[in-house]
Coordinates of C-alpha atoms in Angstrom, one line a residue:
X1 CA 0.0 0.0 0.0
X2 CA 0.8 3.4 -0.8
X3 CA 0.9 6.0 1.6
X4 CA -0.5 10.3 1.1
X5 CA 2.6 12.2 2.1
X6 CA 1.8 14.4 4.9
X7 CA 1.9 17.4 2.0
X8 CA -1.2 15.3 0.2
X9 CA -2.9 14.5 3.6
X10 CA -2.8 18.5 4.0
X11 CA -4.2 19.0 0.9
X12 CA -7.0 16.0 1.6
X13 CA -7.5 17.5 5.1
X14 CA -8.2 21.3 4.1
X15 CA -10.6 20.8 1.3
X16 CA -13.9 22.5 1.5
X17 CA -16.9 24.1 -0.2
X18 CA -15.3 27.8 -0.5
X19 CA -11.6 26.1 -1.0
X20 CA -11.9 23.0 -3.2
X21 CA -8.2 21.6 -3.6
X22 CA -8.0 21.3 -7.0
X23 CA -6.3 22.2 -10.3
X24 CA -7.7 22.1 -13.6
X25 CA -6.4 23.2 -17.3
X26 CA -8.4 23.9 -20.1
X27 CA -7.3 23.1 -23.9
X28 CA -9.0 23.9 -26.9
X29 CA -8.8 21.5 -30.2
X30 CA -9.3 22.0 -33.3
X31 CA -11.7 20.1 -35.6
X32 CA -9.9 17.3 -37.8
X33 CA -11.1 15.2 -40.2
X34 CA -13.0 12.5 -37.4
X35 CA -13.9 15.6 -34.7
X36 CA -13.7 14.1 -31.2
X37 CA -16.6 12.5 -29.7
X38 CA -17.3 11.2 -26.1
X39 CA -17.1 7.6 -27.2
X40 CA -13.5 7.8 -28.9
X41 CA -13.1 9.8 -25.9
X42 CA -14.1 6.9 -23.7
X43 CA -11.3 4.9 -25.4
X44 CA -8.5 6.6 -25.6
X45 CA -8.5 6.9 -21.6
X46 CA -9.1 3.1 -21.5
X47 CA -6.2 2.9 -23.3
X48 CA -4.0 5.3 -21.1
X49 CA -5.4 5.0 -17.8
X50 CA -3.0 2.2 -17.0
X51 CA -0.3 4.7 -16.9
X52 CA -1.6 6.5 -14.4
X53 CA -3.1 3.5 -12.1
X54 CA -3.9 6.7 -9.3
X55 CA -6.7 7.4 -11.2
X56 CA -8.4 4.3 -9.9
X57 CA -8.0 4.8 -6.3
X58 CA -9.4 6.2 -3.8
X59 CA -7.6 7.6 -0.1
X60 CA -8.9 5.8 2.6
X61 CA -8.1 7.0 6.2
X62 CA -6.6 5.1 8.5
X63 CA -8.1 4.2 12.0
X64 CA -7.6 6.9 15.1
X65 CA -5.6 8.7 12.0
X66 CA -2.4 7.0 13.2
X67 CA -1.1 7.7 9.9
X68 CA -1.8 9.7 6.6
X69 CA -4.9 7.7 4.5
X70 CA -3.5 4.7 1.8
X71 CA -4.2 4.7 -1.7
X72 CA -6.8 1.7 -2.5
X73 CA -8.2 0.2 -5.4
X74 CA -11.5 1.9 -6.1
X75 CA -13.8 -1.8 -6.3
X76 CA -16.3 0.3 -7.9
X77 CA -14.6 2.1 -10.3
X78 CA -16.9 3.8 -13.0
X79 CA -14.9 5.8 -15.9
X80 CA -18.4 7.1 -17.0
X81 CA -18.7 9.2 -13.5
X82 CA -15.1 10.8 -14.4
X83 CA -15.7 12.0 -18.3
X84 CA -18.5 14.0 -18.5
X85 CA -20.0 15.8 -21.4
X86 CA -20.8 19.8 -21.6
X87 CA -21.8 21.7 -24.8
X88 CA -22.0 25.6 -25.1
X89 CA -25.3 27.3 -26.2
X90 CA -25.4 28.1 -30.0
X91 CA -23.0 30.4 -31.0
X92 CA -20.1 28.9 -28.8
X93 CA -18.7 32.5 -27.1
X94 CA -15.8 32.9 -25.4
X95 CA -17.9 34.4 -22.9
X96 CA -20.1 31.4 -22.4
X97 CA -16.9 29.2 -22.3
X98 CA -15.9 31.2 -19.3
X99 CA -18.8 31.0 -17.8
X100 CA -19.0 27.2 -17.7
X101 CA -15.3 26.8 -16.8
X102 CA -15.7 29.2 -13.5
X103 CA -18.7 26.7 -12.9
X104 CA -16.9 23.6 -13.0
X105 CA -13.3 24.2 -11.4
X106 CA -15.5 25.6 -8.4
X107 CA -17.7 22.3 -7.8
X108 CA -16.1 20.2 -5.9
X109 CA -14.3 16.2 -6.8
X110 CA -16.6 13.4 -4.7
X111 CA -13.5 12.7 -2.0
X112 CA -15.1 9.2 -2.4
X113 CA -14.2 8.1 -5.8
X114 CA -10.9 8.5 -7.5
X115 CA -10.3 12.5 -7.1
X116 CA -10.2 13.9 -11.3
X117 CA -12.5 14.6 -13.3
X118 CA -12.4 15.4 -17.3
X119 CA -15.1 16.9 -19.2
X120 CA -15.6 17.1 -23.0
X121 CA -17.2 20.6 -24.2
X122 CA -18.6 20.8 -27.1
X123 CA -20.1 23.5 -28.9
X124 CA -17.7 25.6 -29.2
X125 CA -17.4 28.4 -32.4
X126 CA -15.9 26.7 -35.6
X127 CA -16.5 23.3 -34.6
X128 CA -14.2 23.2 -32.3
X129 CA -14.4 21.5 -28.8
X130 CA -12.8 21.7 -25.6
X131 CA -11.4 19.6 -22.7
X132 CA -10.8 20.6 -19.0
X133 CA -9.2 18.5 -16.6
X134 CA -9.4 18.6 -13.4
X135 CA -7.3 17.0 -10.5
X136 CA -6.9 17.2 -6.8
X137 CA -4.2 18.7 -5.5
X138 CA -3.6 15.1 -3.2
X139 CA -3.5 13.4 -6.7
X140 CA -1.0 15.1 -9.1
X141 CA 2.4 15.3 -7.5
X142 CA 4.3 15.4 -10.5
X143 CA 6.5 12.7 -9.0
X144 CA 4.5 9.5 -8.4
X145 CA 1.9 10.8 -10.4
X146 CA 1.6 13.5 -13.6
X147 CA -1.5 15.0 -15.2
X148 CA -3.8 13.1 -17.2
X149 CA -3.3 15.7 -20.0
X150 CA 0.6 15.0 -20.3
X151 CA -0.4 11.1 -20.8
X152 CA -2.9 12.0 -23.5
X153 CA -1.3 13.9 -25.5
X154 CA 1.0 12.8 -28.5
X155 CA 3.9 15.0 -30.7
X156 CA 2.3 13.7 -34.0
X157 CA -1.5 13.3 -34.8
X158 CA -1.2 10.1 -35.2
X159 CA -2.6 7.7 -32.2
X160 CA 0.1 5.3 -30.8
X161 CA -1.4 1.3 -30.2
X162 CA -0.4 0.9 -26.6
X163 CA -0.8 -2.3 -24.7
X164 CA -4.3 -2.6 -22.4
X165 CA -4.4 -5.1 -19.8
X166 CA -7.9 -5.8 -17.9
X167 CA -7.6 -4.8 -14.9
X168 CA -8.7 -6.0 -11.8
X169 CA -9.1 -4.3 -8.2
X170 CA -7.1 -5.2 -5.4
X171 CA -9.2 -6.4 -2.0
X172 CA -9.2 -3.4 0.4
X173 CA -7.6 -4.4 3.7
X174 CA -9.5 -4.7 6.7
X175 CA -9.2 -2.3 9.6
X176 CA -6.8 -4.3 11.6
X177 CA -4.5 -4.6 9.3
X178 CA -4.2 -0.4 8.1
X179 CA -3.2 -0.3 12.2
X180 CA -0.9 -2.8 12.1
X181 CA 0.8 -1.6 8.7
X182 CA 1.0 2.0 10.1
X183 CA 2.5 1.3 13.6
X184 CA 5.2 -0.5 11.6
X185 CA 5.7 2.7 9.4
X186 CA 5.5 4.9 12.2
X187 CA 8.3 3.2 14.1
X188 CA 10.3 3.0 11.0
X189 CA 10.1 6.9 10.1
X190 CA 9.5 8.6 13.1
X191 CA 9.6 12.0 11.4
X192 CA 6.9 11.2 9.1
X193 CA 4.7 9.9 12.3
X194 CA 5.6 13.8 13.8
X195 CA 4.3 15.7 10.5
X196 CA 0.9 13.2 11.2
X197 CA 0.7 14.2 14.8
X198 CA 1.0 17.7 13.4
X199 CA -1.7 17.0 10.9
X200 CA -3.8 16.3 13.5
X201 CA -3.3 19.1 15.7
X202 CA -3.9 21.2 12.8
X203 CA -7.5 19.5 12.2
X204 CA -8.2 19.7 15.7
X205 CA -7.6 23.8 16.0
X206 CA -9.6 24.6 12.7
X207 CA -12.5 22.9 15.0
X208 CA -12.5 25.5 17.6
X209 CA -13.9 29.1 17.9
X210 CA -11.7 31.8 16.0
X211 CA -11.0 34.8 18.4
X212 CA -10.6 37.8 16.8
X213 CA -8.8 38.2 13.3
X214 CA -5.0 38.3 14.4
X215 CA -2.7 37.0 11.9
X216 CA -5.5 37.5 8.9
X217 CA -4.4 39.6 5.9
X218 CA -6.9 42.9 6.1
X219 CA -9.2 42.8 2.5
X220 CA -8.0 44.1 0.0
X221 CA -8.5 44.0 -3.8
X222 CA -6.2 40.7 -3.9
X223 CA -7.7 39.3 -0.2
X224 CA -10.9 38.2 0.8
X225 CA -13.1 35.9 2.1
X226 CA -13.6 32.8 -0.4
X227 CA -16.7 32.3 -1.6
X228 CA -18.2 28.8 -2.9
X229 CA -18.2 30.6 -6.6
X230 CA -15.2 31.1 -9.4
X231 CA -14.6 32.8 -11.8
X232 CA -12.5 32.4 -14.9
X233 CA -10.7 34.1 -17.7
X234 CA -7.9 33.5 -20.6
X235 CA -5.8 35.8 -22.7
X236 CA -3.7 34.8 -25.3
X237 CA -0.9 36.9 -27.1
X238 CA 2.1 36.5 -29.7
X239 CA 5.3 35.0 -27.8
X240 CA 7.8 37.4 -30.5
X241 CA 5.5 40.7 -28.6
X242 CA 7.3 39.3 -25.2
X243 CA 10.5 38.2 -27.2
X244 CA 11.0 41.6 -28.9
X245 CA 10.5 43.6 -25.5
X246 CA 13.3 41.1 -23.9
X247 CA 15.6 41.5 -26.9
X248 CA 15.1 45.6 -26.5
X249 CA 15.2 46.1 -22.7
X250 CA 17.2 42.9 -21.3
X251 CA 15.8 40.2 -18.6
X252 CA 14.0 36.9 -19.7
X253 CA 10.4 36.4 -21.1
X254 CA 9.2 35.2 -17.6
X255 CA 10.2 38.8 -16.3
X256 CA 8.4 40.4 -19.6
X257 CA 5.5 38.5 -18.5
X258 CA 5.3 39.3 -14.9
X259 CA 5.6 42.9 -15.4
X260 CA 3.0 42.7 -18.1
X261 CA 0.6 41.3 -15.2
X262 CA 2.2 44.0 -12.4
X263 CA 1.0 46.9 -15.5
X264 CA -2.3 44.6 -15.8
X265 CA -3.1 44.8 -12.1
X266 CA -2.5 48.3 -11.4
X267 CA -4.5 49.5 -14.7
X268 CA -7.8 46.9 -12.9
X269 CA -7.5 49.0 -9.7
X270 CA -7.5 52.3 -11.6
X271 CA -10.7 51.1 -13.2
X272 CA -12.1 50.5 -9.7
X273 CA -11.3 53.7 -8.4
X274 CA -8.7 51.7 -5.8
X275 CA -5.9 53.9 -4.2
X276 CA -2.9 53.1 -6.3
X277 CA 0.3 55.2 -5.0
X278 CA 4.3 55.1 -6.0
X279 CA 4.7 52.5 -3.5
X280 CA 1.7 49.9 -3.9
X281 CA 2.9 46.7 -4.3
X282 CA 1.9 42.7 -4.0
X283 CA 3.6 39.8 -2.6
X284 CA 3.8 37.1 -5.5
X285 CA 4.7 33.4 -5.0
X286 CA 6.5 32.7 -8.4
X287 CA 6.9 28.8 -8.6
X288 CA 10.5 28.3 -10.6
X289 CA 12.2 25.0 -12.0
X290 CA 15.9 24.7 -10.2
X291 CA 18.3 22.1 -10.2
X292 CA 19.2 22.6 -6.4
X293 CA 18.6 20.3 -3.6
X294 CA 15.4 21.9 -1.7
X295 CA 12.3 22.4 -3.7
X296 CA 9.2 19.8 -4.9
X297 CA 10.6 17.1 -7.0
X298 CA 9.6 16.0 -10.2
X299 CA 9.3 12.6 -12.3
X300 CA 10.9 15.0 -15.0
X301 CA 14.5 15.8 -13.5
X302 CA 14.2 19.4 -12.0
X303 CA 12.8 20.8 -8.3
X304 CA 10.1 22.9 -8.1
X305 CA 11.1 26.1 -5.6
X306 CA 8.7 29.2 -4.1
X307 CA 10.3 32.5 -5.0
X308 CA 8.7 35.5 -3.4
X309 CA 8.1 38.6 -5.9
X310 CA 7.5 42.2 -5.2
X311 CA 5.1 42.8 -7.9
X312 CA 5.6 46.7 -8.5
X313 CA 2.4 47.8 -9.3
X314 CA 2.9 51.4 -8.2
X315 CA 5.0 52.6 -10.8
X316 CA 3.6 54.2 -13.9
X317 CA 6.4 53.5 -16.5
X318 CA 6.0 50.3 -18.1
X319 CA 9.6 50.3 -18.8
X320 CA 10.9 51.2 -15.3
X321 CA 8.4 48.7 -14.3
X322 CA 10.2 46.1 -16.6
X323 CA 13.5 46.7 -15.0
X324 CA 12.3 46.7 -11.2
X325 CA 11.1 43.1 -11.9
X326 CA 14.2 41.8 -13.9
X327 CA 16.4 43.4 -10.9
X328 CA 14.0 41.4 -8.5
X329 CA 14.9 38.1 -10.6
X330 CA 18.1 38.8 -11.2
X331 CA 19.4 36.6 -7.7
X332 CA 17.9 33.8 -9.2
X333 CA 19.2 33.5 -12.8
X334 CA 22.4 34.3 -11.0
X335 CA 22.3 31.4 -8.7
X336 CA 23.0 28.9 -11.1
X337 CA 20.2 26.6 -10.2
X338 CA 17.3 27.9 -12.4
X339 CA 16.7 25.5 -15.1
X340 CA 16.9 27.3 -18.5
X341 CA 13.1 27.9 -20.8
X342 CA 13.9 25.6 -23.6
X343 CA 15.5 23.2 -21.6
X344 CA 11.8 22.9 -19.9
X345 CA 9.8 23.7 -23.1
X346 CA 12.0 20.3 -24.7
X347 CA 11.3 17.7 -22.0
X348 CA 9.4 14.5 -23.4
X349 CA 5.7 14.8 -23.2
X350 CA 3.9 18.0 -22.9
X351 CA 4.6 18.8 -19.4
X352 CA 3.2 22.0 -18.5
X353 CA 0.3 21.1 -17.0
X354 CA 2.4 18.8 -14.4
X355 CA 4.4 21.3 -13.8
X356 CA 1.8 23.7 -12.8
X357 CA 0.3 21.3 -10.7
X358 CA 4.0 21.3 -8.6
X359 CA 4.3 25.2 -8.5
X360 CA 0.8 25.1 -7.2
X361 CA 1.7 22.6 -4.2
X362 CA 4.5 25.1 -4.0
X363 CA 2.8 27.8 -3.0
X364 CA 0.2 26.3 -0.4
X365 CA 3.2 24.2 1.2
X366 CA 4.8 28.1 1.6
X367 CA 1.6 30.2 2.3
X368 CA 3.4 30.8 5.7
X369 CA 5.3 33.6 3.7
X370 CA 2.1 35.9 3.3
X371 CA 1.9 36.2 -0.4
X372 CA -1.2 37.6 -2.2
X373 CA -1.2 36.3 -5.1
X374 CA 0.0 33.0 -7.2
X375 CA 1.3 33.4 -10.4
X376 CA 2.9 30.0 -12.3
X377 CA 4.4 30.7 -15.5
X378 CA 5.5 26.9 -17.7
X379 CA 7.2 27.4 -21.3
X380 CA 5.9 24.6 -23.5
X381 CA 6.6 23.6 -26.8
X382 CA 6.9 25.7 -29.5
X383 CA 5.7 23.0 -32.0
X384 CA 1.9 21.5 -32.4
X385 CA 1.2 18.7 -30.3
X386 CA -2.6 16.1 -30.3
X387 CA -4.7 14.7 -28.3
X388 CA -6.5 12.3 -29.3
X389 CA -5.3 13.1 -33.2
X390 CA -7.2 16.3 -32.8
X391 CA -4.5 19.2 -32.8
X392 CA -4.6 21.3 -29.9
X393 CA -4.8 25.5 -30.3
X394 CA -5.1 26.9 -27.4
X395 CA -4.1 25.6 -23.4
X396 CA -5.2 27.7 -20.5
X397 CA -3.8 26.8 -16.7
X398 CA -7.1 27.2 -13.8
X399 CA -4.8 27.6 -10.6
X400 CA -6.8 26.6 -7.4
X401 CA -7.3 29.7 -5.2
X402 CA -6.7 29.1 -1.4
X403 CA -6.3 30.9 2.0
X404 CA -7.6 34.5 1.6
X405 CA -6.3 35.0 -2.1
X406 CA -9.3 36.0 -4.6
X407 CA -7.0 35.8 -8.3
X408 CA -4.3 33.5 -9.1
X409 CA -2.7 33.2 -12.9
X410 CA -1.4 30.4 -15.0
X411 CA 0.6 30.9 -18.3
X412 CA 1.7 28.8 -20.5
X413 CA 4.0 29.3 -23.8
X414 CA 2.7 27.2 -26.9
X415 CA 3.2 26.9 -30.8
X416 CA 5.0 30.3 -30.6
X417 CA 1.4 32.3 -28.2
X418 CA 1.2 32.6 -24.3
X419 CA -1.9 31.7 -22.6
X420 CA -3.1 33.3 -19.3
X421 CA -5.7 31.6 -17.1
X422 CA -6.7 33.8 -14.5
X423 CA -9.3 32.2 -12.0
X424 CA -10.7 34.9 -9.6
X425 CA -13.6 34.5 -6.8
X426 CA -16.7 35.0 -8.2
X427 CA -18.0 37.8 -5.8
X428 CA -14.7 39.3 -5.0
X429 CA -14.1 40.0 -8.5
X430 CA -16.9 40.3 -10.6
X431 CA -14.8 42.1 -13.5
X432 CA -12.2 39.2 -14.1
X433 CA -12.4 39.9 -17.9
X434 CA -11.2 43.5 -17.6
X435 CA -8.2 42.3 -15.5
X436 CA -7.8 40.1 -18.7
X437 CA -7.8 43.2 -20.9
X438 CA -6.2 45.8 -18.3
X439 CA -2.7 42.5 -18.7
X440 CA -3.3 43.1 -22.5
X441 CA -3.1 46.2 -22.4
X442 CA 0.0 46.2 -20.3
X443 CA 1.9 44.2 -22.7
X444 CA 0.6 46.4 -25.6
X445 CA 2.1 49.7 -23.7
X446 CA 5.7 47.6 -23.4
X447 CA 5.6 46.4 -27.5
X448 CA 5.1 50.1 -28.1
X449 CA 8.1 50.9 -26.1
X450 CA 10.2 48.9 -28.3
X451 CA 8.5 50.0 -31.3
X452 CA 8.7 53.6 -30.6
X453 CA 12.8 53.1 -29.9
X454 CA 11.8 55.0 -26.5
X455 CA 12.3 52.0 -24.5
X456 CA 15.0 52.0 -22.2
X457 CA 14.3 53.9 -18.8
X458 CA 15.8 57.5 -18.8
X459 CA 19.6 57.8 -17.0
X460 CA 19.6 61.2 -15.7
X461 CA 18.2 64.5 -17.6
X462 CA 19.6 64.9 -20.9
X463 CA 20.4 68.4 -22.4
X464 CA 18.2 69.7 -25.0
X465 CA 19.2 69.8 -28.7
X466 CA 21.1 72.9 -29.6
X467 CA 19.1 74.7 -32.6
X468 CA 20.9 75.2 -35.5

């Protein structure tokens, strides 16, 4: 048997209505000449599901939780309660696409059956259709288990034959013998038996009366109470836009990115009249690949690592901006432990949507540092890649929202666009779509930069021209 970490068990533990601890991506595919349908559907996770044999069990807890739950065989496993069908209403909007998708990343998985869910939209504009994964957070480690998109999806469109064995449940154990097993453990790692015992404390002080509000973040346009409702919405833009803007004004297309959503935040709060001075700021946790020892590992050779961001906000120069961010970054490319874009974008499979599932692990196992917002950004491929021989176009991250924060963002790099997913609370932040547009707009104002050849931040006051 299988044991949660203590990290899952958390996860496992803290799920509820207004915080439901999952991830979820979204990709769009394009029609080919046999347009996917449920039933092929059906099939091609028969076919693939034995790579991923978590996604037929289930966490069962232990007795007197004397140890985190055990993975079990789910006797009862039913593939047609995991792949559901949605379609749009005629014509297939954007709008009503992210209207759906803020529906379904905020209902929450049934902690009784295997926890991920996949769901086939159809109806989408131009015959196209749409699939959104989702995952708990207890499930997708990106160690012992990846996301079921990066099994399902191929380099060519052309579907590989891959061996199927019937499978065939394993007996769950009876009560006595989960005790047994986890006394054993327990003597044999007694560290891990401390993180349970802290587990359990933890359980036991969410149970009693809060006092006051000490320690909570005051609200704020990024902090709020959750609410049981999401919302969600994607951008997508040209990957040269943040390539020319790196080439002209120095960094890396992660800092081009990040400053693009710093501009993109404070033009929002301008639209909603919030106090915006030189000095407003937010704490980011920026999930990052490194080499180094300490970090989240992954099945795909690299650590996963929290680094804590200063997202400058306050300052009206997009440029100056820019360079505040690159400056902030500038430790870590200097370290010698970040792993390197196309080194990421070229691993085997299309990993992305693992690896956002790590960074978001990341930053719940470091919400201790008080950040207020979540922001994971994964390069990709830069060629097409399938699924189910139906090319995909577009690939949008939705990253779970937990504690007090009401927006996190996702990007992703792809077949030479990035991809924002932003996911927001649904009464927090009714105008999600113009946070969407204010980002765009942000990135717009830094192309111009470059375009204009007035790019670079001012040194000092130059001397005017001297008439001829």
């Amino acid at each position: 048997m299988q044991r949660l970490s203590p990290l899952d068990a958390m996860f496992l533990q803290q799920d509820s209505p207004t915080v439901p601890r999952q991830i979820a991506s979204l990709a769009i595919l394009e029609p080919g000449e046999h347009p996917l349908d449920y039933d092929r559907l059906i099939h091609v996770i028969n076919e693939r599901i034995d790579l991923v044999p978590r996604y037929r069990q289930v966490p069962r807890t232990v007795p007197a939780s004397l140890g985190t739950p055990v993975w079990l065989d789910d006797e009862n496993f039913d593939i047609s309660l995991h792949v559901r069908r949605s379609a749009l209403p005629r014509p297939g909007t954007t709008a009503a696409l992210h209207e759906l998708v803020g529906r379904l990343i905020a209902r929450r998985l049934d902690l009784d059956r295997p926890l991920w869910e996949l769901y086939l939209i159809e109806g989408l504009s131009k015959g196209r259709v749409a699939l959104l994964f989702k995952a708990h957070q207890a499930l997708v480690d990106g160690s012992e288990t990846v996301d079921l998109a990066q099994v399902l999806l191929e380099e060519t469109a052309h579907q590989r034959d891959i061996p199927h064995e019937e499978w065939n449940p394993r007996s769950e154990p009876n009560a006595a013998g989960l005790v047994v097993g986890t006394l054993n453990r327990n003597l044999r790692h007694p560290g891990e038996a401390l993180r349970v015992a802290e587990l359990n404390l933890g359980r036991l002080a969410r149970r009693l009366p809060v006092i006051g509000a000490d320690g909570q973040p005051p609200n704020s346009v990024l902090s709020t109470e959750l609410s049981r409702h999401r919302r969600f919405a994607s951008l997508a833009a040209k990957l040269d836009d943040f390539r020319r803007v790196r080439e002209e004004h120095g960094g890396t297309v992660n800092d081009v990115i990040l400053a693009a959503i710093a501009g993109g935040i404070r033009g929002w709060m301008l639209t909603r009249a919030e106090p915006v001075t030189p000095k407003t700021s937010f704490r980011a946790m920026v999930p990052m690949s490194v080499v180094a020892e300490d970090g989240l590992p992954t099945s795909l050779g690299s650590k996963v690592r929290g680094h804590l961001l200063s997202l400058p906000v306050g300052e009206s120069n997009p440029v100056v901006r820019l360079h505040q961010v690159s400056y902030a970054l500038k430790d870590h490319r200097e370290t010698g432990s970040a792993v390197a874009a196309n080194k990421l974008a070229n691993l085997p499979g299309f990993a992305t949507s693992t690896f956002h599932a790590v960074g978001a692990r990341v930053a719940d196992a470091e919400a201790g540092r008080g950040h207020q917002i979540v922001i994971t950004n994964v390069p990709g491929p830069q060629d097409p890649v399938y699924m189910a021989g139906e090319a995909v176009s577009e690939v949008y991250p939705c990253i779970p929202l937990s504690g007090r924060r009401a927006i996190s963002i996702g990007v992703t790099s792809y077949n030479s666009k990035v991809f924002f997913g932003i996911v927001a609370d649904r009464e927090a932040v009714p105008d999600v779509e113009v946070l969407a547009q204010c980002i765009e707009d942000a990135l717009l104002e830094l192309v111009e930069s470059v375009e204009g050849r007035r790019g670079r931040a001012p040194r000092g006051r130059q001397r005017p021209a001297k008439k001829s």
